[in-house]
Amino acid sequence: MSPPPPPLGRSRRRGGRSDHTFDPALDDLELIDARSQFTQGRWGGARALLVATGNDWDRRGHRLLGLAAIPSAADWARDWLLAEPESADAATLLGCACVVRALRPKAKAEEAARARQTCLAAARTTPEDPTPWLALLLLDRGREDGGDETGRLFEEVRSRHPEHHHAHHVMTAQLAESRPDSGQDPLHEVYDFAAWAAEQAPADSPLAVLPVVAHAERYRVLVAAGSEPGDPVASGHWSGRRARQVMKAAFDWWLEWEREDHPRHRVDLNFLAHAKVCEGRTAEAAALFHRIGPYATAAPWSYAGRDPYTAFTTARDHALGTP
Protein backbone atom coordinates (compact mmCIF):
# COMPACT_ATOMS: atom_id res chain seq x y z
CA MET A 1 0.00 0.00 0.00
CA SER A 2 1.54 3.32 -1.03
CA PRO A 3 1.74 6.24 1.42
CA PRO A 4 -1.12 8.70 0.94
CA PRO A 5 -0.41 12.26 -0.20
CA PRO A 6 -3.44 13.95 1.48
CA PRO A 7 -3.36 12.88 5.16
CA LEU A 8 -0.41 14.91 6.31
CA GLY A 9 -0.93 17.86 4.03
CA ARG A 10 -2.62 21.06 5.07
CA SER A 11 -6.21 20.87 6.20
CA ARG A 12 -8.81 21.26 3.49
CA ARG A 13 -11.36 22.45 6.00
CA ARG A 14 -12.42 25.97 5.10
CA GLY A 15 -11.71 28.47 7.85
CA GLY A 16 -8.94 26.53 9.57
CA ARG A 17 -8.95 23.72 12.04
CA SER A 18 -11.39 21.16 13.40
CA ASP A 19 -13.19 21.70 16.68
CA HIS A 20 -11.71 18.56 18.22
CA THR A 21 -9.98 19.01 21.58
CA PHE A 22 -7.18 16.75 22.78
CA ASP A 23 -7.45 15.56 26.37
CA PRO A 24 -4.12 15.93 28.25
CA ALA A 25 -5.27 13.22 30.66
CA LEU A 26 -4.89 10.63 27.86
CA ASP A 27 -5.87 7.20 29.27
CA ASP A 28 -5.49 8.09 32.97
CA LEU A 29 -9.00 7.27 34.18
CA GLU A 30 -8.17 8.07 37.81
CA LEU A 31 -7.05 11.53 36.76
CA ILE A 32 -10.20 12.03 34.71
CA ASP A 33 -12.35 11.14 37.70
CA ALA A 34 -10.44 13.42 40.08
CA ARG A 35 -10.47 16.22 37.53
CA SER A 36 -14.25 15.93 37.15
CA GLN A 37 -14.63 16.49 40.89
CA PHE A 38 -12.03 19.25 40.91
CA THR A 39 -13.89 21.11 38.17
CA GLN A 40 -16.77 21.41 40.63
CA GLY A 41 -14.52 22.73 43.39
CA ARG A 42 -14.23 19.42 45.25
CA TRP A 43 -10.49 18.96 45.75
CA GLY A 44 -10.67 15.83 47.96
CA GLY A 45 -10.36 13.53 44.96
CA ALA A 46 -7.32 15.43 43.67
CA ARG A 47 -5.75 15.24 47.11
CA ALA A 48 -6.25 11.46 47.31
CA LEU A 49 -4.99 11.02 43.72
CA LEU A 50 -1.73 12.89 44.37
CA VAL A 51 -1.13 11.09 47.68
CA ALA A 52 -1.53 7.77 45.86
CA THR A 53 0.81 8.93 43.08
CA GLY A 54 3.65 9.43 45.56
CA ASN A 55 7.08 10.01 44.04
CA ASP A 56 6.29 8.53 40.63
CA TRP A 57 7.56 11.80 39.18
CA ASP A 58 6.47 11.32 35.57
CA ARG A 59 2.96 10.40 36.68
CA ARG A 60 2.87 13.20 39.24
CA GLY A 61 3.78 15.81 36.64
CA HIS A 62 1.26 14.37 34.20
CA ARG A 63 -1.52 14.46 36.78
CA LEU A 64 -0.73 17.88 38.19
CA LEU A 65 -0.68 19.44 34.73
CA GLY A 66 -3.90 17.61 33.85
CA LEU A 67 -5.62 19.08 36.90
CA ALA A 68 -4.06 22.49 36.27
CA ALA A 69 -5.56 22.63 32.78
CA ILE A 70 -9.12 23.25 33.97
CA PRO A 71 -10.05 26.97 33.86
CA SER A 72 -10.80 27.29 37.59
CA ALA A 73 -7.81 25.26 38.78
CA ALA A 74 -5.95 28.17 40.38
CA ASP A 75 -9.03 29.21 42.38
CA TRP A 76 -9.71 25.72 43.69
CA ALA A 77 -6.01 25.17 44.47
CA ARG A 78 -6.02 28.35 46.55
CA ASP A 79 -9.06 27.09 48.45
CA TRP A 80 -7.24 23.83 49.12
CA LEU A 81 -4.14 25.69 50.25
CA LEU A 82 -6.20 27.81 52.63
CA ALA A 83 -7.61 24.65 54.19
CA GLU A 84 -4.19 22.91 54.29
CA PRO A 85 -1.46 25.58 54.27
CA GLU A 86 1.32 22.99 54.61
CA SER A 87 0.20 20.89 51.64
CA ALA A 88 3.00 20.53 49.10
CA ASP A 89 0.47 19.03 46.68
CA ALA A 90 -1.78 22.07 46.88
CA ALA A 91 1.17 24.46 46.53
CA THR A 92 2.51 22.62 43.48
CA LEU A 93 -0.90 22.42 41.87
CA LEU A 94 -1.33 26.16 42.37
CA GLY A 95 2.04 26.76 40.70
CA CYS A 96 1.12 24.58 37.73
CA ALA A 97 -2.30 26.25 37.42
CA CYS A 98 -0.72 29.71 37.46
CA VAL A 99 1.67 28.66 34.69
CA VAL A 100 -1.21 27.35 32.56
CA ARG A 101 -3.03 30.64 33.11
CA ALA A 102 0.07 32.69 32.25
CA LEU A 103 0.50 30.81 28.98
CA ARG A 104 -2.98 31.59 27.69
CA PRO A 105 -3.01 33.87 24.64
CA LYS A 106 -4.64 36.82 26.40
CA ALA A 107 -2.70 36.51 29.68
CA LYS A 108 -1.39 39.70 31.22
CA ALA A 109 2.37 40.15 31.48
CA GLU A 110 2.35 40.18 35.28
CA GLU A 111 0.79 36.71 35.38
CA ALA A 112 4.07 35.14 34.25
CA ALA A 113 5.97 36.77 37.13
CA ARG A 114 3.27 35.64 39.56
CA ALA A 115 3.39 32.09 38.21
CA ARG A 116 7.16 32.01 38.56
CA GLN A 117 7.04 33.08 42.19
CA THR A 118 4.30 30.57 42.95
CA CYS A 119 6.34 27.73 41.43
CA LEU A 120 9.47 28.76 43.32
CA ALA A 121 7.47 28.76 46.56
CA ALA A 122 6.22 25.25 45.76
CA ALA A 123 9.78 24.14 45.01
CA ARG A 124 10.86 25.30 48.46
CA THR A 125 7.99 23.36 50.02
CA THR A 126 8.94 20.11 48.26
CA PRO A 127 12.62 20.34 47.23
CA GLU A 128 12.83 16.76 45.92
CA ASP A 129 9.91 17.16 43.47
CA PRO A 130 10.83 18.05 39.86
CA THR A 131 7.28 19.18 39.05
CA PRO A 132 7.58 22.87 40.06
CA TRP A 133 10.69 23.05 37.89
CA LEU A 134 8.85 21.34 35.02
CA ALA A 135 6.17 24.02 35.29
CA LEU A 136 8.86 26.73 35.20
CA LEU A 137 10.41 25.02 32.18
CA LEU A 138 7.07 25.14 30.38
CA LEU A 139 6.64 28.79 31.38
CA ASP A 140 10.05 29.75 30.01
CA ARG A 141 9.49 27.73 26.85
CA GLY A 142 6.03 29.09 26.18
CA ARG A 143 6.48 32.85 26.54
CA GLU A 144 8.17 35.11 24.01
CA ASP A 145 9.43 37.29 26.84
CA GLY A 146 10.78 34.32 28.79
CA GLY A 147 14.21 34.44 30.34
CA ASP A 148 15.69 31.83 28.01
CA GLU A 149 16.58 29.68 31.01
CA THR A 150 15.49 26.45 29.41
CA GLY A 151 18.82 24.66 29.88
CA ARG A 152 19.15 25.60 33.54
CA LEU A 153 15.57 24.68 34.35
CA PHE A 154 15.94 21.37 32.50
CA GLU A 155 18.92 20.54 34.72
CA GLU A 156 16.85 21.37 37.81
CA VAL A 157 14.30 18.78 36.65
CA ARG A 158 16.90 16.24 35.60
CA SER A 159 18.84 16.48 38.87
CA ARG A 160 15.68 15.29 40.63
CA HIS A 161 14.56 12.74 38.02
CA PRO A 162 17.15 11.97 35.30
CA GLU A 163 14.63 10.25 33.01
CA HIS A 164 11.90 12.88 33.21
CA HIS A 165 9.88 12.24 30.06
CA HIS A 166 8.05 15.54 29.67
CA ALA A 167 11.13 17.64 30.39
CA HIS A 168 13.15 15.79 27.76
CA HIS A 169 10.41 16.44 25.20
CA VAL A 170 10.42 20.16 26.04
CA MET A 171 14.18 20.36 25.76
CA THR A 172 14.13 18.51 22.44
CA ALA A 173 11.60 20.94 20.99
CA GLN A 174 13.71 23.87 22.15
CA LEU A 175 16.97 22.54 20.72
CA ALA A 176 15.33 21.70 17.39
CA GLU A 177 14.67 25.40 16.86
CA SER A 178 18.33 26.43 16.86
CA ARG A 179 19.92 27.22 13.50
CA PRO A 180 16.75 26.79 11.40
CA ASP A 181 18.64 27.81 8.28
CA SER A 182 21.17 24.96 8.54
CA GLY A 183 18.81 22.52 6.82
CA GLN A 184 19.19 18.76 7.21
CA ASP A 185 22.38 18.86 9.24
CA PRO A 186 22.96 15.30 10.59
CA LEU A 187 25.22 16.81 13.28
CA HIS A 188 22.58 19.21 14.58
CA GLU A 189 22.60 19.48 18.38
CA VAL A 190 19.04 18.20 18.78
CA TYR A 191 20.09 14.82 17.34
CA ASP A 192 23.10 14.65 19.65
CA PHE A 193 20.95 15.50 22.66
CA ALA A 194 18.30 12.88 21.85
CA ALA A 195 20.89 10.17 21.15
CA TRP A 196 22.71 11.00 24.39
CA ALA A 197 19.50 10.90 26.46
CA ALA A 198 18.47 7.56 24.93
CA GLU A 199 21.91 6.06 25.59
CA GLN A 200 22.02 7.29 29.19
CA ALA A 201 18.60 5.87 30.05
CA PRO A 202 17.95 2.26 31.12
CA ALA A 203 17.03 -0.24 28.41
CA ASP A 204 13.30 -0.10 29.19
CA SER A 205 13.10 3.71 29.31
CA PRO A 206 10.68 5.45 26.94
CA LEU A 207 13.48 7.92 26.23
CA ALA A 208 14.54 5.38 23.61
CA VAL A 209 11.91 7.05 21.41
CA LEU A 210 13.43 10.53 21.87
CA PRO A 211 15.49 10.40 18.63
CA VAL A 212 12.21 10.02 16.72
CA VAL A 213 10.81 13.01 18.61
CA ALA A 214 13.92 15.01 17.68
CA HIS A 215 13.46 14.07 14.03
CA ALA A 216 9.84 15.24 14.06
CA GLU A 217 10.65 18.46 15.92
CA ARG A 218 13.41 19.30 13.47
CA TYR A 219 11.02 18.67 10.58
CA ARG A 220 8.58 21.14 12.16
CA VAL A 221 11.31 23.77 12.24
CA LEU A 222 12.58 23.11 8.71
CA VAL A 223 9.07 23.34 7.22
CA ALA A 224 8.49 26.64 9.03
CA ALA A 225 11.84 27.91 7.67
CA GLY A 226 10.80 26.96 4.14
CA SER A 227 13.62 24.48 3.57
CA GLU A 228 11.39 21.37 3.59
CA PRO A 229 8.01 20.79 1.89
CA GLY A 230 4.92 20.58 4.07
CA ASP A 231 4.10 17.17 2.63
CA PRO A 232 6.41 14.69 4.41
CA VAL A 233 5.96 12.13 1.63
CA ALA A 234 7.72 14.55 -0.70
CA SER A 235 10.43 15.34 1.82
CA GLY A 236 13.78 13.60 2.01
CA HIS A 237 13.73 14.25 5.75
CA TRP A 238 11.91 10.97 6.36
CA SER A 239 13.67 8.76 3.82
CA GLY A 240 17.39 9.23 4.48
CA ARG A 241 19.66 6.63 6.01
CA ARG A 242 19.76 8.29 9.40
CA ALA A 243 15.97 8.62 9.52
CA ARG A 244 15.52 4.93 8.70
CA GLN A 245 17.98 3.89 11.41
CA VAL A 246 16.35 6.08 14.05
CA MET A 247 12.84 4.91 13.28
CA LYS A 248 13.78 1.25 13.08
CA ALA A 249 15.59 1.41 16.43
CA ALA A 250 12.61 3.11 18.10
CA PHE A 251 10.08 0.69 16.61
CA ASP A 252 12.21 -2.29 17.65
CA TRP A 253 12.38 -0.87 21.18
CA TRP A 254 8.60 -0.59 21.23
CA LEU A 255 8.17 -4.20 20.13
CA GLU A 256 10.43 -5.41 22.95
CA TRP A 257 9.83 -2.94 25.78
CA GLU A 258 6.46 -1.25 25.27
CA ARG A 259 5.78 0.62 28.50
CA GLU A 260 2.01 0.65 28.83
CA ASP A 261 2.49 1.56 32.49
CA HIS A 262 4.05 4.92 31.66
CA PRO A 263 1.57 7.83 31.97
CA ARG A 264 2.75 9.44 28.72
CA HIS A 265 3.24 6.32 26.61
CA ARG A 266 0.45 7.42 24.25
CA VAL A 267 2.57 10.49 23.46
CA ASP A 268 5.39 8.23 22.31
CA LEU A 269 3.01 6.08 20.29
CA ASN A 270 1.69 9.14 18.45
CA PHE A 271 5.22 10.23 17.53
CA LEU A 272 6.06 6.70 16.39
CA ALA A 273 2.88 6.36 14.32
CA HIS A 274 3.46 9.75 12.73
CA ALA A 275 7.04 8.74 11.83
CA LYS A 276 5.93 5.47 10.29
CA VAL A 277 3.26 7.21 8.24
CA CYS A 278 5.82 9.76 7.01
CA GLU A 279 8.19 6.90 6.20
CA GLY A 280 5.48 5.08 4.25
CA ARG A 281 5.54 2.02 6.55
CA THR A 282 1.78 1.52 6.65
CA ALA A 283 1.68 -1.90 8.32
CA GLU A 284 3.87 -0.75 11.19
CA ALA A 285 1.80 2.44 11.52
CA ALA A 286 -1.38 0.32 11.70
CA ALA A 287 0.00 -1.64 14.67
CA LEU A 288 0.73 1.63 16.45
CA PHE A 289 -2.70 3.10 15.68
CA HIS A 290 -4.29 0.00 17.24
CA ARG A 291 -2.35 0.72 20.45
CA ILE A 292 -3.13 4.44 20.39
CA GLY A 293 -6.87 3.85 20.22
CA PRO A 294 -8.77 7.12 20.76
CA TYR A 295 -5.85 8.80 22.57
CA ALA A 296 -4.47 11.05 19.86
CA THR A 297 -2.19 13.95 20.74
CA ALA A 298 -1.96 17.28 18.94
CA ALA A 299 1.81 16.95 18.49
CA PRO A 300 3.21 15.90 16.09
CA TRP A 301 0.08 15.74 13.91
CA SER A 302 -0.18 19.54 13.98
CA TYR A 303 3.29 20.06 12.54
CA ALA A 304 3.73 21.75 9.17
CA GLY A 305 0.58 23.80 9.75
CA ARG A 306 -1.81 20.85 9.68
CA ASP A 307 -5.08 20.42 11.46
CA PRO A 308 -4.00 17.73 13.94
CA TYR A 309 -7.25 15.84 14.23
CA THR A 310 -7.78 15.69 10.48
CA ALA A 311 -4.17 14.60 9.95
CA PHE A 312 -4.43 11.92 12.62
CA THR A 313 -7.77 10.44 11.53
CA THR A 314 -6.91 10.45 7.83
CA ALA A 315 -3.55 8.77 8.43
CA ARG A 316 -5.13 6.24 10.79
CA ASP A 317 -7.96 5.39 8.42
CA HIS A 318 -5.52 4.90 5.58
CA ALA A 319 -3.21 2.69 7.68
CA LEU A 320 -6.10 0.58 8.96
CA GLY A 321 -7.71 0.32 5.53
CA THR A 322 -10.85 2.23 6.43
CA PRO A 323 -12.68 3.49 3.32
GROMACS .gro file of N, CA and C in nm, residues 180-248:
model
  207
  180PRO      N    1   1.776   2.731   1.234
  180PRO     CA    2   1.675   2.679   1.140
  180PRO      C    3   1.719   2.684   0.995
  181ASP      N    4   1.820   2.769   0.966
  181ASP     CA    5   1.864   2.781   0.828
  181ASP      C    6   1.973   2.682   0.790
  182SER      N    7   2.009   2.591   0.883
  182SER     CA    8   2.117   2.496   0.854
  182SER      C    9   2.067   2.372   0.780
  183GLY      N   10   1.936   2.362   0.760
  183GLY     CA   11   1.881   2.252   0.682
  183GLY      C   12   1.900   2.117   0.750
  184GLN      N   13   1.910   2.013   0.669
  184GLN     CA   14   1.919   1.876   0.721
  184GLN      C   15   2.062   1.844   0.764
  185ASP      N   16   2.104   1.908   0.870
  185ASP     CA   17   2.238   1.886   0.924
  185ASP      C   18   2.236   1.762   1.014
  186PRO      N   19   2.300   1.652   0.975
  186PRO     CA   20   2.296   1.530   1.059
  186PRO      C   21   2.369   1.547   1.192
  187LEU      N   22   2.447   1.655   1.204
  187LEU     CA   23   2.522   1.681   1.328
  187LEU      C   24   2.453   1.787   1.414
  188HIS      N   25   2.330   1.820   1.380
  188HIS     CA   26   2.258   1.921   1.458
  188HIS      C   27   2.249   1.879   1.604
  189GLU      N   28   2.253   1.978   1.695
  189GLU     CA   29   2.260   1.948   1.838
  189GLU      C   30   2.138   1.873   1.892
  190VAL      N   31   2.021   1.890   1.827
  190VAL     CA   32   1.904   1.820   1.878
  190VAL      C   33   1.921   1.669   1.862
  191TYR      N   34   1.987   1.626   1.754
  191TYR     CA   35   2.009   1.482   1.734
  191TYR      C   36   2.109   1.428   1.836
  192ASP      N   37   2.213   1.506   1.864
  192ASP     CA   38   2.310   1.465   1.965
  192ASP      C   39   2.245   1.452   2.103
  193PHE      N   40   2.162   1.551   2.136
  193PHE     CA   41   2.095   1.550   2.266
  193PHE      C   42   2.005   1.428   2.279
  194ALA      N   43   1.924   1.400   2.178
  194ALA     CA   44   1.830   1.288   2.185
  194ALA      C   45   1.903   1.155   2.192
  195ALA      N   46   2.011   1.141   2.113
  195ALA     CA   47   2.089   1.017   2.115
  195ALA      C   48   2.155   0.998   2.252
  196TRP      N   49   2.208   1.107   2.307
  196TRP     CA   50   2.271   1.100   2.439
  196TRP      C   51   2.170   1.059   2.546
  197ALA      N   52   2.052   1.122   2.545
  197ALA     CA   53   1.950   1.090   2.646
  197ALA      C   54   1.906   0.945   2.635
  198ALA      N   55   1.889   0.896   2.513
  198ALA     CA   56   1.847   0.756   2.493
  198ALA      C   57   1.955   0.660   2.540
  199GLU      N   58   2.081   0.694   2.518
  199GLU     CA   59   2.191   0.606   2.559
  199GLU      C   60   2.209   0.606   2.710
  200GLN      N   61   2.184   0.719   2.774
  200GLN     CA   62   2.202   0.729   2.919
  200GLN      C   63   2.092   0.656   2.996
  201ALA      N   64   1.975   0.644   2.936
  201ALA     CA   65   1.860   0.587   3.005
  201ALA      C   66   1.869   0.434   3.009
  202PRO      N   67   1.801   0.372   3.107
  202PRO     CA   68   1.795   0.226   3.112
  202PRO      C   69   1.729   0.167   2.987
  203ALA      N   70   1.750   0.040   2.965
  203ALA     CA   71   1.703  -0.024   2.841
  203ALA      C   72   1.552  -0.013   2.823
  204ASP      N   73   1.476  -0.014   2.932
  204ASP     CA   74   1.330  -0.010   2.919
  204ASP      C   75   1.273   0.131   2.924
  205SER      N   76   1.358   0.232   2.919
  205SER     CA   77   1.310   0.371   2.931
  205SER      C   78   1.245   0.418   2.802
  206PRO      N   79   1.131   0.487   2.813
  206PRO     CA   80   1.068   0.545   2.694
  206PRO      C   81   1.153   0.651   2.625
  207LEU      N   82   1.259   0.696   2.689
  207LEU     CA   83   1.348   0.792   2.623
  207LEU      C   84   1.416   0.731   2.501
  208ALA      N   85   1.404   0.601   2.483
  208ALA     CA   86   1.454   0.538   2.361
  208ALA      C   87   1.386   0.594   2.237
  209VAL      N   88   1.266   0.649   2.253
  209VAL     CA   89   1.191   0.705   2.141
  209VAL      C   90   1.231   0.850   2.113
  210LEU      N   91   1.312   0.910   2.200
  210LEU     CA   92   1.343   1.053   2.187
  210LEU      C   93   1.409   1.089   2.053
  211PRO      N   94   1.496   1.004   1.995
  211PRO     CA   95   1.549   1.040   1.863
  211PRO      C   96   1.442   1.057   1.756
  212VAL      N   97   1.333   0.983   1.765
  212VAL     CA   98   1.221   1.002   1.672
  212VAL      C   99   1.154   1.137   1.697
  213VAL      N  100   1.138   1.171   1.825
  213VAL     CA  101   1.081   1.301   1.861
  213VAL      C  102   1.168   1.413   1.806
  214ALA      N  103   1.300   1.399   1.820
  214ALA     CA  104   1.392   1.501   1.768
  214ALA      C  105   1.377   1.515   1.617
  215HIS      N  106   1.360   1.403   1.549
  215HIS     CA  107   1.346   1.407   1.403
  215HIS      C  108   1.219   1.481   1.364
  216ALA      N  109   1.110   1.456   1.436
  216ALA     CA  110   0.984   1.524   1.406
  216ALA      C  111   0.992   1.673   1.440
  217GLU      N  112   1.053   1.706   1.553
  217GLU     CA  113   1.065   1.846   1.592
  217GLU      C  114   1.150   1.925   1.493
  218ARG      N  115   1.257   1.861   1.445
  218ARG     CA  116   1.341   1.930   1.347
  218ARG      C  117   1.266   1.949   1.215
  219TYR      N  118   1.184   1.853   1.179
  219TYR     CA  119   1.102   1.867   1.058
  219TYR      C  120   1.007   1.986   1.072
  220ARG      N  121   0.946   2.000   1.190
  220ARG     CA  122   0.858   2.114   1.216
  220ARG      C  123   0.931   2.246   1.189
  221VAL      N  124   1.052   2.255   1.238
  221VAL     CA  125   1.131   2.377   1.224
  221VAL      C  126   1.171   2.402   1.078
  222LEU      N  127   1.213   2.296   1.009
  222LEU     CA  128   1.258   2.311   0.871
  222LEU      C  129   1.143   2.350   0.779
  223VAL      N  130   1.023   2.295   0.803
  223VAL     CA  131   0.907   2.334   0.722
  223VAL      C  132   0.875   2.482   0.745
  224ALA      N  133   0.878   2.524   0.872
  224ALA     CA  134   0.849   2.664   0.903
  224ALA      C  135   0.952   2.757   0.840
  225ALA      N  136   1.077   2.710   0.828
  225ALA     CA  137   1.184   2.791   0.767
  225ALA      C  138   1.179   2.789   0.615
  226GLY      N  139   1.094   2.703   0.558
  226GLY     CA  140   1.080   2.696   0.414
  226GLY      C  141   1.182   2.610   0.344
  227SER      N  142   1.259   2.532   0.420
  227SER     CA  143   1.362   2.448   0.357
  227SER      C  144   1.316   2.304   0.336
  228GLU      N  145   1.197   2.269   0.382
  228GLU     CA  146   1.139   2.137   0.359
  228GLU      C  147   0.994   2.155   0.317
  229PRO      N  148   0.942   2.069   0.228
  229PRO     CA  149   0.801   2.079   0.189
  229PRO      C  150   0.709   2.036   0.302
  230GLY      N  151   0.589   2.093   0.303
  230GLY     CA  152   0.492   2.058   0.407
  230GLY      C  153   0.438   1.917   0.396
  231ASP      N  154   0.453   1.856   0.281
  231ASP     CA  155   0.410   1.717   0.263
  231ASP      C  156   0.529   1.626   0.294
  232PRO      N  157   0.526   1.551   0.404
  232PRO     CA  158   0.641   1.469   0.441
  232PRO      C  159   0.672   1.358   0.341
  233VAL      N  160   0.571   1.317   0.264
  233VAL     CA  161   0.596   1.213   0.163
  233VAL      C  162   0.692   1.265   0.057
  234ALA      N  163   0.685   1.395   0.031
  234ALA     CA  164   0.772   1.455  -0.070
  234ALA      C  165   0.905   1.503  -0.012
  235SER      N  166   0.923   1.483   0.116
  235SER     CA  167   1.043   1.534   0.182
  235SER      C  168   1.146   1.424   0.202
  236GLY      N  169   1.271   1.455   0.175
  236GLY     CA  170   1.378   1.360   0.201
  236GLY      C  171   1.409   1.345   0.349
  237HIS      N  172   1.346   1.428   0.431
  237HIS     CA  173   1.373   1.425   0.575
  237HIS      C  174   1.339   1.289   0.636
  238TRP      N  175   1.239   1.222   0.578
  238TRP     CA  176   1.191   1.097   0.636
  238TRP      C  177   1.241   0.973   0.563
  239SER      N  178   1.325   0.992   0.461
  239SER     CA  179   1.367   0.876   0.382
  239SER      C  180   1.517   0.854   0.379
  240GLY      N  181   1.594   0.939   0.446
  240GLY     CA  182   1.739   0.923   0.448
  240GLY      C  183   1.783   0.807   0.536
  241ARG      N  184   1.910   0.777   0.526
  241ARG     CA  185   1.966   0.663   0.601
  241ARG      C  186   1.953   0.682   0.752
  242ARG      N  187   1.984   0.803   0.797
  242ARG     CA  188   1.976   0.829   0.940
  242ARG      C  189   1.832   0.817   0.990
  243ALA      N  190   1.737   0.870   0.914
  243ALA     CA  191   1.597   0.862   0.952
  243ALA      C  192   1.553   0.716   0.964
  244ARG      N  193   1.591   0.635   0.866
  244ARG     CA  194   1.552   0.493   0.870
  244ARG      C  195   1.610   0.424   0.992
  245GLN      N  196   1.734   0.452   1.025
  245GLN     CA  197   1.798   0.389   1.141
  245GLN      C  198   1.728   0.429   1.270
  246VAL      N  199   1.700   0.557   1.284
  246VAL     CA  200   1.635   0.608   1.405
  246VAL      C  201   1.498   0.546   1.423
  247MET      N  202   1.421   0.541   1.317
  247MET     CA  203   1.284   0.491   1.328
  247MET      C  204   1.279   0.340   1.347
  248LYS      N  205   1.372   0.270   1.287
  248LYS     CA  206   1.378   0.125   1.308
  248LYS      C  207   1.416   0.094   1.453
   0.00000   0.00000   0.00000
